[in-house]
PDB file of C-alpha atoms in Angstrom:
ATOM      1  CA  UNK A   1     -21.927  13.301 -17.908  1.00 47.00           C
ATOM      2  CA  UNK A   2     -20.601  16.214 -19.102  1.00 50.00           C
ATOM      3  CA  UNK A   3     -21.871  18.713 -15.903  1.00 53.00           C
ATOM      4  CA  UNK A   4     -20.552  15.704 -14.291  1.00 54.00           C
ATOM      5  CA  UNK A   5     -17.341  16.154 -15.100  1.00 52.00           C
ATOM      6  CA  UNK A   6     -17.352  20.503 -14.669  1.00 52.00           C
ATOM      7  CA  UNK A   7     -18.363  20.086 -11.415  1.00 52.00           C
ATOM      8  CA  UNK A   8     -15.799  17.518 -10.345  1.00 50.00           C
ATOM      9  CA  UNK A   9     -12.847  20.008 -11.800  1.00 49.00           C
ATOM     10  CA  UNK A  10     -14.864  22.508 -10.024  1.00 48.00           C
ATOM     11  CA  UNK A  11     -15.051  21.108  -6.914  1.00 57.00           C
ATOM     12  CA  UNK A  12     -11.231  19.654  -7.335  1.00 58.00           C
ATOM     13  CA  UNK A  13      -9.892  23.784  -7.680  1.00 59.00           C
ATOM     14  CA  UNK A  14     -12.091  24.799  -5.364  1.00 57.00           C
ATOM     15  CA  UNK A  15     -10.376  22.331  -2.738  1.00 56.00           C
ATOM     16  CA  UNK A  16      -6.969  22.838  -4.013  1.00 57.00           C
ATOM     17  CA  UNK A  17      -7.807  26.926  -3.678  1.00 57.00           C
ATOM     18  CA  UNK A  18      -8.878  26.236   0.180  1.00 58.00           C
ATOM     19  CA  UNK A  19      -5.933  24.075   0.689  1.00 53.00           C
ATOM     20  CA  UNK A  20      -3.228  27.031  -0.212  1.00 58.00           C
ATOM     21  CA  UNK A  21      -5.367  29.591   1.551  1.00 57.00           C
ATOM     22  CA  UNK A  22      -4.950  27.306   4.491  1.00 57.00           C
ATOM     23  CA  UNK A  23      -1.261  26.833   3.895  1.00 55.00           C
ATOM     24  CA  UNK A  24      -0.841  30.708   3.309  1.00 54.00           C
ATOM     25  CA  UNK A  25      -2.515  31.267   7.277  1.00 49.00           C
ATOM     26  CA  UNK A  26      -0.427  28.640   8.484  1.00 47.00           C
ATOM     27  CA  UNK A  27       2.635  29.930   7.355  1.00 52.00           C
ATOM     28  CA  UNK A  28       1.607  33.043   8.104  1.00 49.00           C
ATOM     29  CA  UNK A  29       0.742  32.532  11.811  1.00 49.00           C
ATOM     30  CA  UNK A  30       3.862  30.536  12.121  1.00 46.00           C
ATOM     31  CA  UNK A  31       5.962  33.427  10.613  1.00 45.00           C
ATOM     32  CA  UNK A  32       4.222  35.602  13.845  1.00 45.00           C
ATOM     33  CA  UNK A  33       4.556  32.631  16.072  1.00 39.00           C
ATOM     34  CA  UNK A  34       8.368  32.714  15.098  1.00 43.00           C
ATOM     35  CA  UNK A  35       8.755  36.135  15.521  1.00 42.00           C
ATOM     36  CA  UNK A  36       7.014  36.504  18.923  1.00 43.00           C
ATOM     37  CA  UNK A  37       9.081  33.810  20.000  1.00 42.00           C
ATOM     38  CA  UNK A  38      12.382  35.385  19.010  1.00 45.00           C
ATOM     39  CA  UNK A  39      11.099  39.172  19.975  1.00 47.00           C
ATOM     40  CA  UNK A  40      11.141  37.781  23.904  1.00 48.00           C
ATOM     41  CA  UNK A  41      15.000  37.675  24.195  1.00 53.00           C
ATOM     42  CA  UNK A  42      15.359  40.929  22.556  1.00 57.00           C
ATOM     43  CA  UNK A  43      14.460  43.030  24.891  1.00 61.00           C
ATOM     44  CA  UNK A  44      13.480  46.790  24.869  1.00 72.00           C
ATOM     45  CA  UNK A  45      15.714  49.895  24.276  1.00 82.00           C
ATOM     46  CA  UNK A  46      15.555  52.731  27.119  1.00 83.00           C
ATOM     47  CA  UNK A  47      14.595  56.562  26.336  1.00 90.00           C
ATOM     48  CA  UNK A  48      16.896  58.450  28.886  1.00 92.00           C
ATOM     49  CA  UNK A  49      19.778  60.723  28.712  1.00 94.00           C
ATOM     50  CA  UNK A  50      22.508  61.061  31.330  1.00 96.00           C
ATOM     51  CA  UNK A  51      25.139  63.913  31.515  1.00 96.00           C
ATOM     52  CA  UNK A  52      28.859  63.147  33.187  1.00 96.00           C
ATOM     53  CA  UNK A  53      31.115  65.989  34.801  1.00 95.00           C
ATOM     54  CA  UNK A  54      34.272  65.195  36.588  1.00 91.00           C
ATOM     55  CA  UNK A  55      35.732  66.416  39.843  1.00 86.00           C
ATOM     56  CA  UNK A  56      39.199  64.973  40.851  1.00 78.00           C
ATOM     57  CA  UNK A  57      39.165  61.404  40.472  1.00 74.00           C
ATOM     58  CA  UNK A  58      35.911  60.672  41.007  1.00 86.00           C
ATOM     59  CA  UNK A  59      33.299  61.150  37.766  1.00 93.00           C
ATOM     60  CA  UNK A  60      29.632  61.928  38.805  1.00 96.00           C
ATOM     61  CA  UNK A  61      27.136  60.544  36.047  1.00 97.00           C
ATOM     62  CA  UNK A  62      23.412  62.234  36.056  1.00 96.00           C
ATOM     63  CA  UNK A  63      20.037  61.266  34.812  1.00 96.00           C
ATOM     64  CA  UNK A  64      18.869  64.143  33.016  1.00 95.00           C
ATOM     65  CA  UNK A  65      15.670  62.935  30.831  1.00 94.00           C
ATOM     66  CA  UNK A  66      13.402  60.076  30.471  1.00 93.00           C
ATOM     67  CA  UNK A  67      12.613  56.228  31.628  1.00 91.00           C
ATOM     68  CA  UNK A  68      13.617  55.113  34.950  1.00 94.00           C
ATOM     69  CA  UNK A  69      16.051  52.013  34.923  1.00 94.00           C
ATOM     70  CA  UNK A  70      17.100  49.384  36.876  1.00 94.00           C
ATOM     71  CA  UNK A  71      20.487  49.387  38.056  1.00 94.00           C
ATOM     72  CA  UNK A  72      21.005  45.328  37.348  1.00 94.00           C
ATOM     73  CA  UNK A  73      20.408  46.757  33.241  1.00 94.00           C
ATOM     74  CA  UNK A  74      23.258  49.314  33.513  1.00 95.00           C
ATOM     75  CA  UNK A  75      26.722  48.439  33.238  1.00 94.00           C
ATOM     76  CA  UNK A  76      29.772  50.799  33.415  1.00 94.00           C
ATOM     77  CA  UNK A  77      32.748  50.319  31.060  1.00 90.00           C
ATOM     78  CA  UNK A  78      35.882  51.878  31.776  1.00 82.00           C
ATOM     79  CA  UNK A  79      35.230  52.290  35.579  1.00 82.00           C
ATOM     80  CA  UNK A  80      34.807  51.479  39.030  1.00 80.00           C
ATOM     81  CA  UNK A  81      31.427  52.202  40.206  1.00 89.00           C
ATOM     82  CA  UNK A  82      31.429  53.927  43.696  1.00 89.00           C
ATOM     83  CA  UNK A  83      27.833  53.812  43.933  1.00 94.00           C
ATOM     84  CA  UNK A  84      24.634  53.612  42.135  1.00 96.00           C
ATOM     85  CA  UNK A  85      21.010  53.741  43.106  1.00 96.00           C
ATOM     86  CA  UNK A  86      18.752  50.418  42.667  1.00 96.00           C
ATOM     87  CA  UNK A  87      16.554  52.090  40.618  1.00 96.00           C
ATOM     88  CA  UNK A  88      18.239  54.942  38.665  1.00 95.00           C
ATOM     89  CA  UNK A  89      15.456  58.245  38.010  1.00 94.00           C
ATOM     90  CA  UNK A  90      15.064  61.405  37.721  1.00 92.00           C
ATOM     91  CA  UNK A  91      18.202  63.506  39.285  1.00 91.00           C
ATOM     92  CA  UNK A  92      19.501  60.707  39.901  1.00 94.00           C
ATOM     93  CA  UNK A  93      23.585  60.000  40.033  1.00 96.00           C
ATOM     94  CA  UNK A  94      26.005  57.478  39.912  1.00 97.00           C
ATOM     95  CA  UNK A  95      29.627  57.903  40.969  1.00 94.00           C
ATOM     96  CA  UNK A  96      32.159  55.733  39.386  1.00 91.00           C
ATOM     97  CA  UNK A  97      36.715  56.227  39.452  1.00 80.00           C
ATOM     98  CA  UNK A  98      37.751  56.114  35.830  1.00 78.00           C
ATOM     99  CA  UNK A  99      40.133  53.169  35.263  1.00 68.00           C
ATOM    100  CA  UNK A 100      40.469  53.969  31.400  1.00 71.00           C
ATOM    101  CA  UNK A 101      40.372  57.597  29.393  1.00 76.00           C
ATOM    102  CA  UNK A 102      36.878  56.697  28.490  1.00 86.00           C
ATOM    103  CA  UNK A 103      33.886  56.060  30.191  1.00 92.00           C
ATOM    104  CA  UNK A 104      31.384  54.067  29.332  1.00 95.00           C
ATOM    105  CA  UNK A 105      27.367  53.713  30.321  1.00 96.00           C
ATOM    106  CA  UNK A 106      25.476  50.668  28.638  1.00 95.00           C
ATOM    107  CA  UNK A 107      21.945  49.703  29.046  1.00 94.00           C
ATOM    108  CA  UNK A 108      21.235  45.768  28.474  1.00 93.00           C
ATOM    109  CA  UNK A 109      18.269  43.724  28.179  1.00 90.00           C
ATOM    110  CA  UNK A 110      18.338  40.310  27.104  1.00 86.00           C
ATOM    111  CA  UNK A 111      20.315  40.644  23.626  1.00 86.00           C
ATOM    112  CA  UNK A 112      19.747  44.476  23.773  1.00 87.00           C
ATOM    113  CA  UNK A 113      23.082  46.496  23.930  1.00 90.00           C
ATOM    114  CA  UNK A 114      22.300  49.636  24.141  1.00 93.00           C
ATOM    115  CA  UNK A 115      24.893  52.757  24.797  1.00 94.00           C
ATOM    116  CA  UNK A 116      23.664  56.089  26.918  1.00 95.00           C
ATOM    117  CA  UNK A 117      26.996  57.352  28.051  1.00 95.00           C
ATOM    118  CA  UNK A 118      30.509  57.475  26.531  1.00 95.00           C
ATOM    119  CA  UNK A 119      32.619  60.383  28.530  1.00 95.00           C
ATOM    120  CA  UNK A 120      36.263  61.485  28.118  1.00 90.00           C
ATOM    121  CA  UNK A 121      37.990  60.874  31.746  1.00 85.00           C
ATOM    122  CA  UNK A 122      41.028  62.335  33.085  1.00 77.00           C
ATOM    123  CA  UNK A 123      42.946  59.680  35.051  1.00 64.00           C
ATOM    124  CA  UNK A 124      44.614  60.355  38.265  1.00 56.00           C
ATOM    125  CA  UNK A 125      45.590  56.922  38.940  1.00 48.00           C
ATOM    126  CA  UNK A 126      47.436  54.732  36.743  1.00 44.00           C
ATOM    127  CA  UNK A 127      46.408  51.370  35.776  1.00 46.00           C
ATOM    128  CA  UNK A 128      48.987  48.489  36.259  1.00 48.00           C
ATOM    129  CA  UNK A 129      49.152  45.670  33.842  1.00 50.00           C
ATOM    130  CA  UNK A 130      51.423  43.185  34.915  1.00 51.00           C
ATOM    131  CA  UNK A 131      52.577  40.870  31.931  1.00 55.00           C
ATOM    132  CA  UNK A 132      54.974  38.324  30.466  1.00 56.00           C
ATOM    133  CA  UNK A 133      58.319  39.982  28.220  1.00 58.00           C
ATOM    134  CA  UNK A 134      56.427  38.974  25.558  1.00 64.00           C
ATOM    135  CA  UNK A 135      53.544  41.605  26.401  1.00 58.00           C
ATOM    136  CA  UNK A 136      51.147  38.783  27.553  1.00 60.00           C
ATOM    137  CA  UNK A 137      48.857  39.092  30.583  1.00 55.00           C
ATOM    138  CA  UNK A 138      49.967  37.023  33.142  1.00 50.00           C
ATOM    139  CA  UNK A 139      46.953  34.828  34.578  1.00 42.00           C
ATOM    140  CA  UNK A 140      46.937  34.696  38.292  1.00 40.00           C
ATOM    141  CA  UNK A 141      48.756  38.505  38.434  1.00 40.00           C
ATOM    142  CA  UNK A 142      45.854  40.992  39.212  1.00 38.00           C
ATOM    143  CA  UNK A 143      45.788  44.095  37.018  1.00 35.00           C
ATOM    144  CA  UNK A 144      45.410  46.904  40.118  1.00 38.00           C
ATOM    145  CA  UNK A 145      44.613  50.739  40.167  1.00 37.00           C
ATOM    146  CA  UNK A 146      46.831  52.856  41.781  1.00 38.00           C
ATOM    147  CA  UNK A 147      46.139  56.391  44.044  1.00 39.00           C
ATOM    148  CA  UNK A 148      49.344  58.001  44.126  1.00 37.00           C
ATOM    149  CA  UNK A 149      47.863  60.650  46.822  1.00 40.00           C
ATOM    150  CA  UNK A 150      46.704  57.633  49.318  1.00 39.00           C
ATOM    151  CA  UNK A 151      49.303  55.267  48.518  1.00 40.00           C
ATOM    152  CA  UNK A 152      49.169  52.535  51.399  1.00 38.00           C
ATOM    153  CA  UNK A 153      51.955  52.458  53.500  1.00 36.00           C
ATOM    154  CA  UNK A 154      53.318  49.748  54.147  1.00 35.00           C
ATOM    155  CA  UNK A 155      56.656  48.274  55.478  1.00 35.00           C
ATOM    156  CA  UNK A 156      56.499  44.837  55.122  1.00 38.00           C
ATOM    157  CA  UNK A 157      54.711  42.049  53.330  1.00 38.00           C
ATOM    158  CA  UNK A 158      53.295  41.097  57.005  1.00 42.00           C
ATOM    159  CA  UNK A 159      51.316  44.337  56.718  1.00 41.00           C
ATOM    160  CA  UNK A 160      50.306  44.283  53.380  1.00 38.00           C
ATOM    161  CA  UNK A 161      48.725  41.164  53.522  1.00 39.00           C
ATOM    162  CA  UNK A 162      46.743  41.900  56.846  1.00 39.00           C
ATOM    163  CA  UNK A 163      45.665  45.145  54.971  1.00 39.00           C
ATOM    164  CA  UNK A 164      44.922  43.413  51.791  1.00 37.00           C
ATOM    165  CA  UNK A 165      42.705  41.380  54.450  1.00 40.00           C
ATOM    166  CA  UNK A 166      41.201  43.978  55.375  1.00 40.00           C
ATOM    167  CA  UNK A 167      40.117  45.309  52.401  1.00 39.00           C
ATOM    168  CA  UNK A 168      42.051  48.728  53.506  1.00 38.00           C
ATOM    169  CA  UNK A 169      43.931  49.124  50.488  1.00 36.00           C
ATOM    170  CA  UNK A 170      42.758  50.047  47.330  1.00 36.00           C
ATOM    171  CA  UNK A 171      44.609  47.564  45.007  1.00 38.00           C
ATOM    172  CA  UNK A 172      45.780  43.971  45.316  1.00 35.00           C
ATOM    173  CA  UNK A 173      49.150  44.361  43.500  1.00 45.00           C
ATOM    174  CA  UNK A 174      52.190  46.593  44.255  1.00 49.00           C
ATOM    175  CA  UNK A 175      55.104  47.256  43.062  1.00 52.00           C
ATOM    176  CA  UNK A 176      58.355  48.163  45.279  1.00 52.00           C
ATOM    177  CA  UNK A 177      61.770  47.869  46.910  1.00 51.00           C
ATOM    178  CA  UNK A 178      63.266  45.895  49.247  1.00 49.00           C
ATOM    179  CA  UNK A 179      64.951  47.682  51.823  1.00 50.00           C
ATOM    180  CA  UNK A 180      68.552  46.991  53.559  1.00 55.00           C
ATOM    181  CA  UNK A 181      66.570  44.431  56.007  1.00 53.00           C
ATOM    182  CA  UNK A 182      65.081  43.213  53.066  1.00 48.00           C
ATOM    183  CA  UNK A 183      61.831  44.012  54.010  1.00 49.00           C
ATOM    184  CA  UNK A 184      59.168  45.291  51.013  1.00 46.00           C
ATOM    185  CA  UNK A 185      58.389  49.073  50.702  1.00 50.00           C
ATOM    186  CA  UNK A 186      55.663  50.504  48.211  1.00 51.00           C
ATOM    187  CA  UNK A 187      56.752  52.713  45.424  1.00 52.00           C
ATOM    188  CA  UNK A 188      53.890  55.562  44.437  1.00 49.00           C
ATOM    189  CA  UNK A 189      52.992  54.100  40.877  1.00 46.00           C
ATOM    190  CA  UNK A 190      53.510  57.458  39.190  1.00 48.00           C
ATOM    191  CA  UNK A 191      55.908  58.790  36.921  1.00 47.00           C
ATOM    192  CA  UNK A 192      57.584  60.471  39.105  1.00 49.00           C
ATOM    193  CA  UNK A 193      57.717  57.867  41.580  1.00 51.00           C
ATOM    194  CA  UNK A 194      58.847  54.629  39.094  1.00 53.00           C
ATOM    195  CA  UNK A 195      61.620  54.546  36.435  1.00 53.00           C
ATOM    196  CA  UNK A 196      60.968  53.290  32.936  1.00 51.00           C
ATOM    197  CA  UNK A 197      63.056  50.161  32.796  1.00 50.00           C
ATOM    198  CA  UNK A 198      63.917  50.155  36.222  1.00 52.00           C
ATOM    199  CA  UNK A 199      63.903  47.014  38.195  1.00 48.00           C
ATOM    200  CA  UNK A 200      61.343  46.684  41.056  1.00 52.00           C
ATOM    201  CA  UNK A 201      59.792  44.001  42.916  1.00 47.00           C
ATOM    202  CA  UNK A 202      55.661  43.337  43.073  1.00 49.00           C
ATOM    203  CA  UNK A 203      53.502  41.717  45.160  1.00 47.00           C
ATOM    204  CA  UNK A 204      50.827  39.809  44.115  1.00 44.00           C
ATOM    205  CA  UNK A 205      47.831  39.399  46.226  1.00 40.00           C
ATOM    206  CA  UNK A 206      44.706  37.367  45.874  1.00 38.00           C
ATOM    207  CA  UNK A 207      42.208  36.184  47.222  1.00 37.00           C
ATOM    208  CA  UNK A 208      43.307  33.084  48.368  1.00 39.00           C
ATOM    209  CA  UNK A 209      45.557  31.941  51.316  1.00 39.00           C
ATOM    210  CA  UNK A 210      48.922  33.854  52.259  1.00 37.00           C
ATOM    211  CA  UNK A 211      51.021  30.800  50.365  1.00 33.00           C
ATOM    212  CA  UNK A 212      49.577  32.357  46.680  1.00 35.00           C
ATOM    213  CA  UNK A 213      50.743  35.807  47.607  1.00 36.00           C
ATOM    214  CA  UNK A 214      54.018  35.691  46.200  1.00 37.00           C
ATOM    215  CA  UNK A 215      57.094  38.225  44.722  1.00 39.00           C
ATOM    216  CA  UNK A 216      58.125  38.729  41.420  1.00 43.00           C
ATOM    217  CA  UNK A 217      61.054  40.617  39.564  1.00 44.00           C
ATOM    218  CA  UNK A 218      60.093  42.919  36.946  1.00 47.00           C
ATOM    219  CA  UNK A 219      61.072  45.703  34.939  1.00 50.00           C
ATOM    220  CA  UNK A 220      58.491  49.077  34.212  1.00 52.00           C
ATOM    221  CA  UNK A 221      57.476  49.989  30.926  1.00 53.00           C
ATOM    222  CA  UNK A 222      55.582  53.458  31.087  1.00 50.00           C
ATOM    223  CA  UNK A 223      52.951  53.806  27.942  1.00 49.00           C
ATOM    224  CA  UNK A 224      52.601  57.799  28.087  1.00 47.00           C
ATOM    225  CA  UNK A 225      49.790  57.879  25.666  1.00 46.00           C
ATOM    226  CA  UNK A 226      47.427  54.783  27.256  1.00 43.00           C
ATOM    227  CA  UNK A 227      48.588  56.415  30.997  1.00 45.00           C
ATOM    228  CA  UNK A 228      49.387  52.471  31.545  1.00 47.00           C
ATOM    229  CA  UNK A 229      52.322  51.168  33.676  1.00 49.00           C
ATOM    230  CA  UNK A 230      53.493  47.851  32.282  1.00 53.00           C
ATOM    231  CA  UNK A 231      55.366  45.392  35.023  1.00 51.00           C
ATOM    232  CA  UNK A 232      57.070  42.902  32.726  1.00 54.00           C
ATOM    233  CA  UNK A 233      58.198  40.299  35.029  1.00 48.00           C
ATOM    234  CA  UNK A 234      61.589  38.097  34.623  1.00 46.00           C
ATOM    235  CA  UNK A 235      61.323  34.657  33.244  1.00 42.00           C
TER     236      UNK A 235
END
């Protein structure tokens, strides 16, 4: 009765030993499972190094060192990109027009973020913000780029909207005067060219049909240190 008894509590830790070596494995595997699972969204980090060097307005980024990447994983901050290869290797370049004092080259991959590039740039065109007098961004007033050596010229809104149709001109807004016939002229959006507080008239453009393309009456704010013209348009 006794050995009856010992091998019953024997046979009872025995099973309750199996049973948490079996939970342990379980949890175990579904630890891995979970991280497998959450590892595919990840994504992998890229070994490469790129150099930048800038001539005029134009800033020429090169693959120096390591992996090849996709172009559709690379996204450039603080630019317009000119052009880039599909596939992005060794000696390879891509040429972007700074809109912001610093550049910026990102690798991403699912939830990876990753950062190869960040370059000083020297603007030669000025970005245009076109906001409320409150400071606030204006929705439906494109923020353009302007080239104050190729400024288009234009005398009339006629022409600047077949232009902007086009796709001749390198920025959707302008800013301006009307002349004595009342007809729009550009103003080069430099320093030289536009008066801090000044009154001017823009043109919005977009995308849409000739009736959204409309004038405004704003004053210019210049911001020296972000190389920003503000249009703050009248309420």
């Amino acid at each position: 009765m006794t050995g009856g008894s010992s091998d019953r509590a024997l046979s009872s830790t025995t099973g309750m030993i199996i049973f948490i070596a079996i939970g342990a494995v379980l949890t175990a595997s579904g630890t891995y499972l979970m991280l497998e699972l959450g590892n595919e969204d990840i994504g992998a980090t890229a070994t490469v190094a790129f150099e930048a060097s800038q001539d005029g307005e134009r800033i020429v980024i090169e693959h120096t060192t390591g992996d090849s990447v996709a172009s559709e994983n690379l996204r450039v901050v603080g630019a317009k990109v000119v052009s880039m290869p599909d596939v992005v290797g060794s000696a390879s370049t891509i040429e972007v027009i700074p809109t912001a004092t610093t550049v910026t080259l990102l690798y991403e991959d699912g939830r990876v973020s990753q950062e190869l590039l960040s370059t000083e740039a020297e603007l030669t065109r000025l970005v245009v913000a076109v906001e409320d007098g409150n400071g606030n961004p204006l929705v439906g007033h494109t923020v353009g780029v302007y080239d104050p050596s190729s400024k288009p010229t234009v005398s009339s809104p006629e022409g600047l909207l077949t232009d902007v149709e086009r796709g001749s001109v390198p920025t959707p807004t302008f800013v301006g005067t009307t002349d004595e016939n009342g007809e729009f002229a550009t103003v080069p959006a430099t320093r030289e060219g536009l008066e801090s507080g000044g009154e001017y008239v823009v043109l919005t453009a977009t995308n849409g049909p000739a009736t959204e393309r409309t004038y405004a009456v704003g004053s210019v704010v210049i911001d020296d240190r972000e190389n920003v013209v503000h249009l703050v348009l009248s309420e």
